[in-house]
mmCIF file of C-alpha atoms in Angstrom:
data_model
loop_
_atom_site.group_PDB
_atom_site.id
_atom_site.type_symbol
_atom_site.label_atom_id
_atom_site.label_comp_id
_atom_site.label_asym_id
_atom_site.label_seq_id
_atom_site.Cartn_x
_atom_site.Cartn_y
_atom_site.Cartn_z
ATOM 1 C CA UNK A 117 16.526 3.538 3.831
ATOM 2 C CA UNK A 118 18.241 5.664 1.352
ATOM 3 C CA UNK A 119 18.745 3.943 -2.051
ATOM 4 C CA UNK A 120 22.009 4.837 -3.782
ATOM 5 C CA UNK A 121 22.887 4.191 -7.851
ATOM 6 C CA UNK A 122 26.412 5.092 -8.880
ATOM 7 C CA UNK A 123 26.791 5.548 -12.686
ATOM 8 C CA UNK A 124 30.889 5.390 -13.626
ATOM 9 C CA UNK A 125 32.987 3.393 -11.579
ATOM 10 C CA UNK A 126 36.412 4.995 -12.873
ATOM 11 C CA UNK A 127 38.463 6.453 -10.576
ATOM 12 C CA UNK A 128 36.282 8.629 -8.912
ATOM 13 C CA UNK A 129 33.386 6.371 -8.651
ATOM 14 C CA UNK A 130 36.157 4.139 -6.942
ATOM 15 C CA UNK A 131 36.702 7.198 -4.781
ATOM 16 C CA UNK A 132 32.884 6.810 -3.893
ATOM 17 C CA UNK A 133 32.906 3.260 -3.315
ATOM 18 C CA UNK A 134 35.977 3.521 -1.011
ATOM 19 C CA UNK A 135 34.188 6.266 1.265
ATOM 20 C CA UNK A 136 30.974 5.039 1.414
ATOM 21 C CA UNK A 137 32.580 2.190 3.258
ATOM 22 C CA UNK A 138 35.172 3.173 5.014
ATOM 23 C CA UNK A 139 33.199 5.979 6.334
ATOM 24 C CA UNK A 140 29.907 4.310 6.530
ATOM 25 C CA UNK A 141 29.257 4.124 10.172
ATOM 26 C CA UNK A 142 29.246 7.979 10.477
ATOM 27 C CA UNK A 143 27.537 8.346 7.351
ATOM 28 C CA UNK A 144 24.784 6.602 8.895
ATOM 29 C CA UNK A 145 24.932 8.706 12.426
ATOM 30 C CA UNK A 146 24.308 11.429 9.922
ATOM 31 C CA UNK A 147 21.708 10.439 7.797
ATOM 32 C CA UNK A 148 20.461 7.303 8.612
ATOM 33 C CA UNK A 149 20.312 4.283 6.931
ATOM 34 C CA UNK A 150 21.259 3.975 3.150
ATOM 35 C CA UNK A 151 22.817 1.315 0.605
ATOM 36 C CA UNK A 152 23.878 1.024 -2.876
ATOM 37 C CA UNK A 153 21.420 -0.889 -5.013
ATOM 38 C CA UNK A 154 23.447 -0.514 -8.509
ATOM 39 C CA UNK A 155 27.197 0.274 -9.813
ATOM 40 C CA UNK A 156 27.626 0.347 -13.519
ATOM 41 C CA UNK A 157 30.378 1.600 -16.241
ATOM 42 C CA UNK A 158 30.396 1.783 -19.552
ATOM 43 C CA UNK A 159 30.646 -2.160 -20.073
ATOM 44 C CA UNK A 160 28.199 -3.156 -17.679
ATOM 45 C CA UNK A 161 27.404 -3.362 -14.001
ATOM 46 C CA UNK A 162 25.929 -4.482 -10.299
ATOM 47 C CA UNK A 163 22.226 -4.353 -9.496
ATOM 48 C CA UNK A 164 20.789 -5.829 -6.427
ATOM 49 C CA UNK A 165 17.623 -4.502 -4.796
ATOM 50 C CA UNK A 166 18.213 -5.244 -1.458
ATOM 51 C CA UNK A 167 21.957 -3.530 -2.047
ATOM 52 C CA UNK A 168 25.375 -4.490 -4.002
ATOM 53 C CA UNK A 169 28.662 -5.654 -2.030
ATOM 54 C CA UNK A 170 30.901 -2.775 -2.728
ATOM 55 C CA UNK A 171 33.746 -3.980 -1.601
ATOM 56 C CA UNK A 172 33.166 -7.080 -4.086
ATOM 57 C CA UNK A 173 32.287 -4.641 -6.718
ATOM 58 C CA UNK A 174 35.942 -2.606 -6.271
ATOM 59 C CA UNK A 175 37.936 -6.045 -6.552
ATOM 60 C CA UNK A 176 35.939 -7.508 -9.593
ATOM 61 C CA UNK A 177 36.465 -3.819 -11.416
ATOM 62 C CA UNK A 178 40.537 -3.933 -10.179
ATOM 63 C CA UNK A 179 40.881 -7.328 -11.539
ATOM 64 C CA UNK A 180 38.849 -6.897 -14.829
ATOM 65 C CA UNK A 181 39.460 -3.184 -15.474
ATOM 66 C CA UNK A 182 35.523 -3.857 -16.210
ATOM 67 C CA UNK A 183 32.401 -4.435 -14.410
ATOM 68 C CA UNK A 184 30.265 -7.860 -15.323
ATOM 69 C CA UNK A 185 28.174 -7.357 -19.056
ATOM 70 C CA UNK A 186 24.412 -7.423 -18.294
ATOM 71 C CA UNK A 187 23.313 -4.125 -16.522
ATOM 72 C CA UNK A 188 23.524 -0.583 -17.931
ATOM 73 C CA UNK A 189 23.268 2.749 -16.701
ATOM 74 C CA UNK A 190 19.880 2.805 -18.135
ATOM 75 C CA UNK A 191 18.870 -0.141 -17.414
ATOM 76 C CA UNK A 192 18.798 0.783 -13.605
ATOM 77 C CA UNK A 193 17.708 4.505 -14.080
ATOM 78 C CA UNK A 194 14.527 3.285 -15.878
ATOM 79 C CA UNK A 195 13.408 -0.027 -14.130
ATOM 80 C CA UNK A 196 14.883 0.152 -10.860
ATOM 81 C CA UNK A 197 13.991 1.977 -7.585
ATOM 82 C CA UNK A 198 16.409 4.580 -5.883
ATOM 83 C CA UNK A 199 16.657 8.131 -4.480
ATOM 84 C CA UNK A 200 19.776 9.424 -5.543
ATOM 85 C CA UNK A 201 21.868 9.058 -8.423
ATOM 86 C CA UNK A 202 25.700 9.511 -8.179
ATOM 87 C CA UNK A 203 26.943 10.360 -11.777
ATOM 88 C CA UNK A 204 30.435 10.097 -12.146
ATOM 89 C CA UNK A 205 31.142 9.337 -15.798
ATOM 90 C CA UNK A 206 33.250 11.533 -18.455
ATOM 91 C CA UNK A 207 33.319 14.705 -18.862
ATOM 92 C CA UNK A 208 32.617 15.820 -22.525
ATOM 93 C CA UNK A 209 31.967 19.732 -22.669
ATOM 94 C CA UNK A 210 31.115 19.629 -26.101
ATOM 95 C CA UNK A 211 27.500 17.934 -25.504
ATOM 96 C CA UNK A 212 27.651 16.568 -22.456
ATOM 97 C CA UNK A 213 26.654 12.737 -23.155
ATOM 98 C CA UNK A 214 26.627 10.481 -21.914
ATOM 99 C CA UNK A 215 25.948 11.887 -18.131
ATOM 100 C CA UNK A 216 23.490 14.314 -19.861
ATOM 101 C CA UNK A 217 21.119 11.549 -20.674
ATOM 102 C CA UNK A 218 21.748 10.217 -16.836
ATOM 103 C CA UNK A 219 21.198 13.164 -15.214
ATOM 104 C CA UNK A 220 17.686 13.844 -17.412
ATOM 105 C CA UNK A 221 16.885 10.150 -16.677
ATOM 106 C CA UNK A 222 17.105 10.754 -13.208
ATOM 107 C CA UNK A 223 15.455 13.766 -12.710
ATOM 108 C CA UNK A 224 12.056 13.061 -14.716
ATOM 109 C CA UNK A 225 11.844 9.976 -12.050
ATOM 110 C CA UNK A 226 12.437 12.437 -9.313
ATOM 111 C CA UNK A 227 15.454 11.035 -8.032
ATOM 112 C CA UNK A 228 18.103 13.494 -6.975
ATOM 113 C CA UNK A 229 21.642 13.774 -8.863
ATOM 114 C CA UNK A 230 24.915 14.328 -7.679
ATOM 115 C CA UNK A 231 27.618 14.597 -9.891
ATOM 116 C CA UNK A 232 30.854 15.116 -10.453
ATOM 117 C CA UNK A 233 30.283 15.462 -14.197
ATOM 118 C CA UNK A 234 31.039 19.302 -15.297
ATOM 119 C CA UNK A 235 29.689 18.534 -18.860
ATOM 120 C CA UNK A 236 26.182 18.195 -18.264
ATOM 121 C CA UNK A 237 25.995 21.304 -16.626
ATOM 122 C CA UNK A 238 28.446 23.291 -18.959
ATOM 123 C CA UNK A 239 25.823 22.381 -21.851
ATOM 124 C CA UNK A 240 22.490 22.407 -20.256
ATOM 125 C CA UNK A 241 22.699 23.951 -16.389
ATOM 126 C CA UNK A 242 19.315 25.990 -16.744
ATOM 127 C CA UNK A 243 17.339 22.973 -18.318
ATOM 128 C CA UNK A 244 18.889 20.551 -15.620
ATOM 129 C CA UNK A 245 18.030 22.821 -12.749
ATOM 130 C CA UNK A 246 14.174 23.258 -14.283
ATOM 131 C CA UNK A 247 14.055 19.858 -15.071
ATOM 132 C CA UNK A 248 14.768 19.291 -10.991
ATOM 133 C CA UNK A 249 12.610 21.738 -10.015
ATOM 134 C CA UNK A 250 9.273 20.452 -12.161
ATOM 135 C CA UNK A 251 9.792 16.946 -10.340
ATOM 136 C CA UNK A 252 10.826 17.617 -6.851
ATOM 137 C CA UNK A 253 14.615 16.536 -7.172
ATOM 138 C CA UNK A 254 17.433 18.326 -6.358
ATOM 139 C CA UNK A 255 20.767 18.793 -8.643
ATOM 140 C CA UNK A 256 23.955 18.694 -6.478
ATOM 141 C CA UNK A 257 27.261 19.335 -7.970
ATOM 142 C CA UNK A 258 30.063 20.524 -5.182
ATOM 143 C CA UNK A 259 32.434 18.344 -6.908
ATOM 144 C CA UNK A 260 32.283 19.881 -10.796
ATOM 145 C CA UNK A 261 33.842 23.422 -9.817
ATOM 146 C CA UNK A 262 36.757 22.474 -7.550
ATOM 147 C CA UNK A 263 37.360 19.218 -6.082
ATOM 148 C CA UNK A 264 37.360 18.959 -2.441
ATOM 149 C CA UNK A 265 37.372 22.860 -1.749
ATOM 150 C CA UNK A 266 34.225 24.096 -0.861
ATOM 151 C CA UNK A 267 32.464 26.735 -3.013
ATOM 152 C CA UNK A 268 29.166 26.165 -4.105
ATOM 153 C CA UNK A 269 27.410 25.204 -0.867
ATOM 154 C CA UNK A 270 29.399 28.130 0.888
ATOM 155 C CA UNK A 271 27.824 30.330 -1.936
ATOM 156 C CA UNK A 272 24.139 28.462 -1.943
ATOM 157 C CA UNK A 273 24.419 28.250 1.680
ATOM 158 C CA UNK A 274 26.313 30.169 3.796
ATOM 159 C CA UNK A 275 26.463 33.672 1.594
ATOM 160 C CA UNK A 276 22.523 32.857 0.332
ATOM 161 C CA UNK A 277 21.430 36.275 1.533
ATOM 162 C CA UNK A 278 24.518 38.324 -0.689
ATOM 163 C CA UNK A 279 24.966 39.651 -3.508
ATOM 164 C CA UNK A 280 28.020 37.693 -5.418
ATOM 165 C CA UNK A 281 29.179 40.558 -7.806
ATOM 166 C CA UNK A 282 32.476 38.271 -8.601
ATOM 167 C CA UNK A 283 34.124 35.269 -8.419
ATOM 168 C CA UNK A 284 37.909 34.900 -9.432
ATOM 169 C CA UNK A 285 40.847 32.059 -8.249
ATOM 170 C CA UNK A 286 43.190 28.994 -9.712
ATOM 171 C CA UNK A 287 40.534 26.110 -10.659
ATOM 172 C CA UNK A 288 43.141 23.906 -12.192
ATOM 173 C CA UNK A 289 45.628 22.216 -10.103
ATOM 174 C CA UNK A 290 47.572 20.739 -13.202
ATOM 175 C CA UNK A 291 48.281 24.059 -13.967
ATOM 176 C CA UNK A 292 48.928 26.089 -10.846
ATOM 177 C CA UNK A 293 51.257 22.853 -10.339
ATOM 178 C CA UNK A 294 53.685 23.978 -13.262
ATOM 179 C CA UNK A 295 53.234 27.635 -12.914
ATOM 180 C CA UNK A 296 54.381 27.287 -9.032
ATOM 181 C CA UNK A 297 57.176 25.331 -9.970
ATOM 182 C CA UNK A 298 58.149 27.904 -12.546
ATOM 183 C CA UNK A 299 58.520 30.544 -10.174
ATOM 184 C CA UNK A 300 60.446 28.679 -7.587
ATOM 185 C CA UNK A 301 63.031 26.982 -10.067
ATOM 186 C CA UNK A 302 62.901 29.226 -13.593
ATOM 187 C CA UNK A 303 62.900 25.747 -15.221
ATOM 188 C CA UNK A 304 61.160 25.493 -18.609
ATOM 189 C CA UNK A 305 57.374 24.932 -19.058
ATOM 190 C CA UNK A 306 57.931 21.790 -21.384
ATOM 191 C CA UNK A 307 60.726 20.456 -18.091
ATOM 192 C CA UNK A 308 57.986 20.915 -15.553
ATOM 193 C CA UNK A 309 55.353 19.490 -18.151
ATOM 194 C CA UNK A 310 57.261 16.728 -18.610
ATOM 195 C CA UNK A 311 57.793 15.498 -14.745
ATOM 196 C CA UNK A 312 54.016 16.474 -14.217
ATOM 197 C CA UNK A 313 53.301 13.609 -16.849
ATOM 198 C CA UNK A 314 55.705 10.883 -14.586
ATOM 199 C CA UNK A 315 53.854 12.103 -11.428
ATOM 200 C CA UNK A 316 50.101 11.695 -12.502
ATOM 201 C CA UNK A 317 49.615 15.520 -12.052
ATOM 202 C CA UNK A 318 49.211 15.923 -15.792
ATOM 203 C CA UNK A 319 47.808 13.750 -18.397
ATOM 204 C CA UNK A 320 49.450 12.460 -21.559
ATOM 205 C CA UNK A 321 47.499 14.961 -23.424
ATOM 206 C CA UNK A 322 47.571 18.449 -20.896
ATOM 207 C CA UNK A 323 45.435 20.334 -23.235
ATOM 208 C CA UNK A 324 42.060 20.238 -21.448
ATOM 209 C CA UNK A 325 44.007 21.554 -18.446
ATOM 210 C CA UNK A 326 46.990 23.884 -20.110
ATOM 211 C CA UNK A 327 44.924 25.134 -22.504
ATOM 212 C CA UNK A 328 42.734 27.282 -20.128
ATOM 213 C CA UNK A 329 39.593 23.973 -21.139
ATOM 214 C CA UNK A 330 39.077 22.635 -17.624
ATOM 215 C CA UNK A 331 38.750 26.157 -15.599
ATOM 216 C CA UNK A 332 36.734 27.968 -18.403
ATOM 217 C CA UNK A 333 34.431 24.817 -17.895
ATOM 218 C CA UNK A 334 34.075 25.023 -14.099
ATOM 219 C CA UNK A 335 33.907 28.988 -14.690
ATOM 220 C CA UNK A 336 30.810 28.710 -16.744
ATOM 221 C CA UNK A 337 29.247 26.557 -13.918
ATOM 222 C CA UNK A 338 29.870 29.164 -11.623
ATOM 223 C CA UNK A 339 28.276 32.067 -13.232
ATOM 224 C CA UNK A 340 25.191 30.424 -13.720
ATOM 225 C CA UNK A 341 24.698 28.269 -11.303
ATOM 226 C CA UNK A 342 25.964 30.598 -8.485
ATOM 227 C CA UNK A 343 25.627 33.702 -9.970
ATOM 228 C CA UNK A 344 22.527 33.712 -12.174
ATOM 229 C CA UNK A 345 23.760 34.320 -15.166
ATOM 230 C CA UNK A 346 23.423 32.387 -19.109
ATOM 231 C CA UNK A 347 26.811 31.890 -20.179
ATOM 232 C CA UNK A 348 28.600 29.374 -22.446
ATOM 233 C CA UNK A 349 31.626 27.536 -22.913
ATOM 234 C CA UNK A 350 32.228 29.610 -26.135
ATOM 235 C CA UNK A 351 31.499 33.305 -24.062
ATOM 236 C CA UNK A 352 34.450 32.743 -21.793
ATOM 237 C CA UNK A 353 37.806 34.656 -23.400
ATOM 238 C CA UNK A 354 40.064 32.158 -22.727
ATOM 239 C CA UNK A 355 44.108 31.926 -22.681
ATOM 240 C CA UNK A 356 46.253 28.857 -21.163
ATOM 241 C CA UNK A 357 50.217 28.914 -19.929
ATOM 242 C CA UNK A 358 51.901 27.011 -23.197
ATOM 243 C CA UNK A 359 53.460 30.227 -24.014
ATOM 244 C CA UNK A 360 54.729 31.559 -20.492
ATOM 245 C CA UNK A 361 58.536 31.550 -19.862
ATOM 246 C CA UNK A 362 60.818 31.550 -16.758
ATOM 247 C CA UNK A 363 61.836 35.146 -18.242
ATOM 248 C CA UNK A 364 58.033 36.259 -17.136
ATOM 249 C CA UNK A 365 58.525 34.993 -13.774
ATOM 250 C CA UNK A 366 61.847 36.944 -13.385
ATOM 251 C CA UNK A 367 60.622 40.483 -14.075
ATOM 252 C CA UNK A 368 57.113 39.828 -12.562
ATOM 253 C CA UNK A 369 58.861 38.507 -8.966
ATOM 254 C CA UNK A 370 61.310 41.549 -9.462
ATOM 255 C CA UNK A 371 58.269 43.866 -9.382
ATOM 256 C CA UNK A 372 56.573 41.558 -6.564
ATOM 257 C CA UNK A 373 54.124 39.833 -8.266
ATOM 258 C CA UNK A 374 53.756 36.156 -9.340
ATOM 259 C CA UNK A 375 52.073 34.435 -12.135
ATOM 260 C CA UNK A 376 48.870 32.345 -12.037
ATOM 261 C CA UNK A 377 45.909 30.902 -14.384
ATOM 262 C CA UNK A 378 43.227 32.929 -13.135
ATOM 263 C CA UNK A 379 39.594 32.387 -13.814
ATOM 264 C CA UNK A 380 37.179 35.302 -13.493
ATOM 265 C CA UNK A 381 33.326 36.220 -13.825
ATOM 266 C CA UNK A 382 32.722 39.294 -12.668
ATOM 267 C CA UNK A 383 28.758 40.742 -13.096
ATOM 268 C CA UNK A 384 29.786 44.610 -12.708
ATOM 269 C CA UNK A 385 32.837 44.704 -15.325
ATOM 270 C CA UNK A 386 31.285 42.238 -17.448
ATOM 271 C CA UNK A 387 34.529 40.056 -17.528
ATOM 272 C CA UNK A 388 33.988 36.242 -18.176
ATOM 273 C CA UNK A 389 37.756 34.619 -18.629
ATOM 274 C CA UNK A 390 40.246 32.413 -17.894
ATOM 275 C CA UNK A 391 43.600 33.904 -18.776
ATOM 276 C CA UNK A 392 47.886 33.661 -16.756
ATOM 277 C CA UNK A 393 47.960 36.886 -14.283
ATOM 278 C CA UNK A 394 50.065 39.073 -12.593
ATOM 279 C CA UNK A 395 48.891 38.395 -8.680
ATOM 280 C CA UNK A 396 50.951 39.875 -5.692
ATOM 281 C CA UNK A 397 53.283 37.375 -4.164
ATOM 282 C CA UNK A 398 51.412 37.715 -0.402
ATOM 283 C CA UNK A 399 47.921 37.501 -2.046
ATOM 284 C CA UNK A 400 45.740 35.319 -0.897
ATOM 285 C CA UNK A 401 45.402 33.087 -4.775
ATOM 286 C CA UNK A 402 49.228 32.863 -4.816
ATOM 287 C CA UNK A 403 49.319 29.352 -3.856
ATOM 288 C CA UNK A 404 51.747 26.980 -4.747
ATOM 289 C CA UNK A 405 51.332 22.997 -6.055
ATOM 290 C CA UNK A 406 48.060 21.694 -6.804
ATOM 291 C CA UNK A 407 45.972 23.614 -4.414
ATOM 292 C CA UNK A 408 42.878 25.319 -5.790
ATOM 293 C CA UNK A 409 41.793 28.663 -4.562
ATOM 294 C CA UNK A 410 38.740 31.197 -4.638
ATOM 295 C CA UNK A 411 37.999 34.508 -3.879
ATOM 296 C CA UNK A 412 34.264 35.510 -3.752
ATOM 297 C CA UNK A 413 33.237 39.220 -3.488
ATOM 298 C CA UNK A 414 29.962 39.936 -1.598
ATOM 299 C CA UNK A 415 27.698 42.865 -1.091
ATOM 300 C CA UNK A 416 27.521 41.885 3.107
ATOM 301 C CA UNK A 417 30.675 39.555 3.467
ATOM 302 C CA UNK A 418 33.114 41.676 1.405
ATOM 303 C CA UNK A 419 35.665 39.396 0.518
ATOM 304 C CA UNK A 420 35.414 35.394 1.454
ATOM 305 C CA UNK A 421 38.304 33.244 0.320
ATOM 306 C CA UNK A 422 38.664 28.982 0.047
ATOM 307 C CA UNK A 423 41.079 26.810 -0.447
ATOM 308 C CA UNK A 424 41.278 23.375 -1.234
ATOM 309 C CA UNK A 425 42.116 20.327 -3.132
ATOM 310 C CA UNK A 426 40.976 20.416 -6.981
ATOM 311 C CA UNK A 427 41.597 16.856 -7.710
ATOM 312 C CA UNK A 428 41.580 13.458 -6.594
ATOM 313 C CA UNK A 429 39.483 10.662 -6.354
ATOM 314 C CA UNK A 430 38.920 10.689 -2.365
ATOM 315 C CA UNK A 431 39.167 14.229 -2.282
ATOM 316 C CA UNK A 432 36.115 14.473 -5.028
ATOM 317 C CA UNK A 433 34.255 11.955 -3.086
ATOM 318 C CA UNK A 434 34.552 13.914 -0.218
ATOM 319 C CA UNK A 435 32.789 16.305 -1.765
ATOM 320 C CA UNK A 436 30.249 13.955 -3.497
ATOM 321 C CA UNK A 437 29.515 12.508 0.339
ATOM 322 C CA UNK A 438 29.516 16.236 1.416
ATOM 323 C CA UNK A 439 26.171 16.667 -1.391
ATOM 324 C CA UNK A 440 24.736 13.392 -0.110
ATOM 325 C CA UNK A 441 24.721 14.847 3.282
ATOM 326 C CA UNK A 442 23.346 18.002 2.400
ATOM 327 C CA UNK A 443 20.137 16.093 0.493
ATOM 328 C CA UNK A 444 19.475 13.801 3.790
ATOM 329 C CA UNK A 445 20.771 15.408 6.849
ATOM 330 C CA UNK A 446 17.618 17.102 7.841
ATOM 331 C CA UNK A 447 14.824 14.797 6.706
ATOM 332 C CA UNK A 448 12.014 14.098 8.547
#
């Protein structure tokens, strides 16, 4: 029986929640047995050793915006048993907390982690993946870099043997969002900004994601947890799309190019930034709406490319379930 905990039960651990039972029975063909012996949030929480009703736990948090007072997050990481801890708080890329004290928590028990949670791993991926290593416990994190689309385990697993001398692509859908609208209707960034606010696709406050914040984060992830190198937030040369103008799209489509936030590490040029592009109109990170897109270039493979959702509760689960399957599909 696999013990799950699932710290944060906003709208991703929701995401979780939702999965895990509505896709439970194949789950199980796939891994076996497992249940969720704890669901918390910041104000409190569901602990039950012999497992939690999840669907109960979804309406009480609906209803209450809150989860019952009484259990923490700590609470369960330090007295109670389970194998794998789902951390799906806030992100904070400044220090990380509080998923950075989760994820440690975790891993000195020798539970695994998967997370969702790009902070922890923007501040302190080298320590985290040592601190796994010293006691037997694996760090998963599919979901931190770009949703639903599929990059790290194709890079961990199905490239291990090559060389990754880059990685470049669109790893914010907020922003590829108003950039693709831009070019197909030359309306202003602050008219696009503005419906992507009464659609959900951007928040009240767009800087994390306009400003360049949210794909220099994931971009940090990926050069050193898939390409081996120590890099911080503060390395990557970073400019958002505030400042581009239907104008730009004119003369760039008149020359056959279009205009994207493109994030790039790249080991041979030493280039570590996320900056707006010129990209040709039939290449393969010209996307439109809120896709996300990468191109990897490989010693052996050449050039692989993915494509995928960035965002989304069920689409991040999806690739939360994807880690739990990894960790248990082969056990003895």
């Amino acid at each position: 029986m696999i013990k799950i905990a699932i710290f944060g039960f906003g709208s991703v651990g929701q995401g979780v929640a939702e999965v895990l039972l509505s896709k439970g029975d194949v789950i199980r063909r796939i891994i076996g047995d497992f249940e969720v012996v704890a669901v918390t949030d910041s104000k409190g929480g569901l602990a039950d050793e012999n497992g939690v009703d999840l669907a109960e736990a979804l309406e009480i948090k609906r209803k209450r915006k809150r989860l019952p007072e009484g259990v923490t997050t700590m609470d369960v990481i330090e007295n109670m048993d389970f194998d794998v801890g789902i951390e799906v708080t806030v992100t904070n890329i400044e220090h990380g907390e509080p998923g950075l004290t989760h994820i440690k928590g975790c891993l000195k028990r020798g539970a695994n982690v998967i997370t969702s949670n790009k902070g922890p791993l923007v501040v302190a991926y080298k320590e985290l993946a040592r601190l796994a290593e010293k006691n037997g416990a694996r760090l998963m994190f599919e979901a931190t870099v770009g949703g639903a689309m599929p990059i790290v385990k194709l890079v961990k697993n199905d490239l291990a043997v090559n060389e990754i001398y880059a990685i470049k692509g669109i790893l914010n859908g907020t922003c590829n969002y108003i950039l693709s609208r831009m070019e197909r209707e030359r309306l202003t960034y602050d008219q696009i900004l503005a419906e992507a606010k009464e659609l959900g696709i951007a928040e009240a406050d767009p800087t994390y994601d306009v400003e360049g914040i949210d794909a220099a984060a994931k971009l940090v992830i990926i050069a050193n947890a898939l390409m081996d190198m120590d890099v911080k937030f503060e390395d990557v040369e970073r400019v958002g799309i505030t400042k581009i103008t239907p104008e730009a799209f004119e003369v760039a489509m008149e020359k056959g190019y279009t205009i994207r936030l493109i994030a790039e590490v790249d080991k041979i040029e030493g280039i570590l930034r996320v900056s707006p592009r010129l990209i040709p109109i039939q290449h393969p990170l010209a996307i439109s709406g809120t896709l996300n897109a990468a191109l990897i270039r490989t010693d052996l493979a050449g050039d692989v490319v993915v494509v995928g959702k960035g965002a989304g509760s069920k689409e991040t689960a999806s690739a939360i379930v994807s880690d739990l399957i990894e960790l248990y599909r082969c056990r003895d």
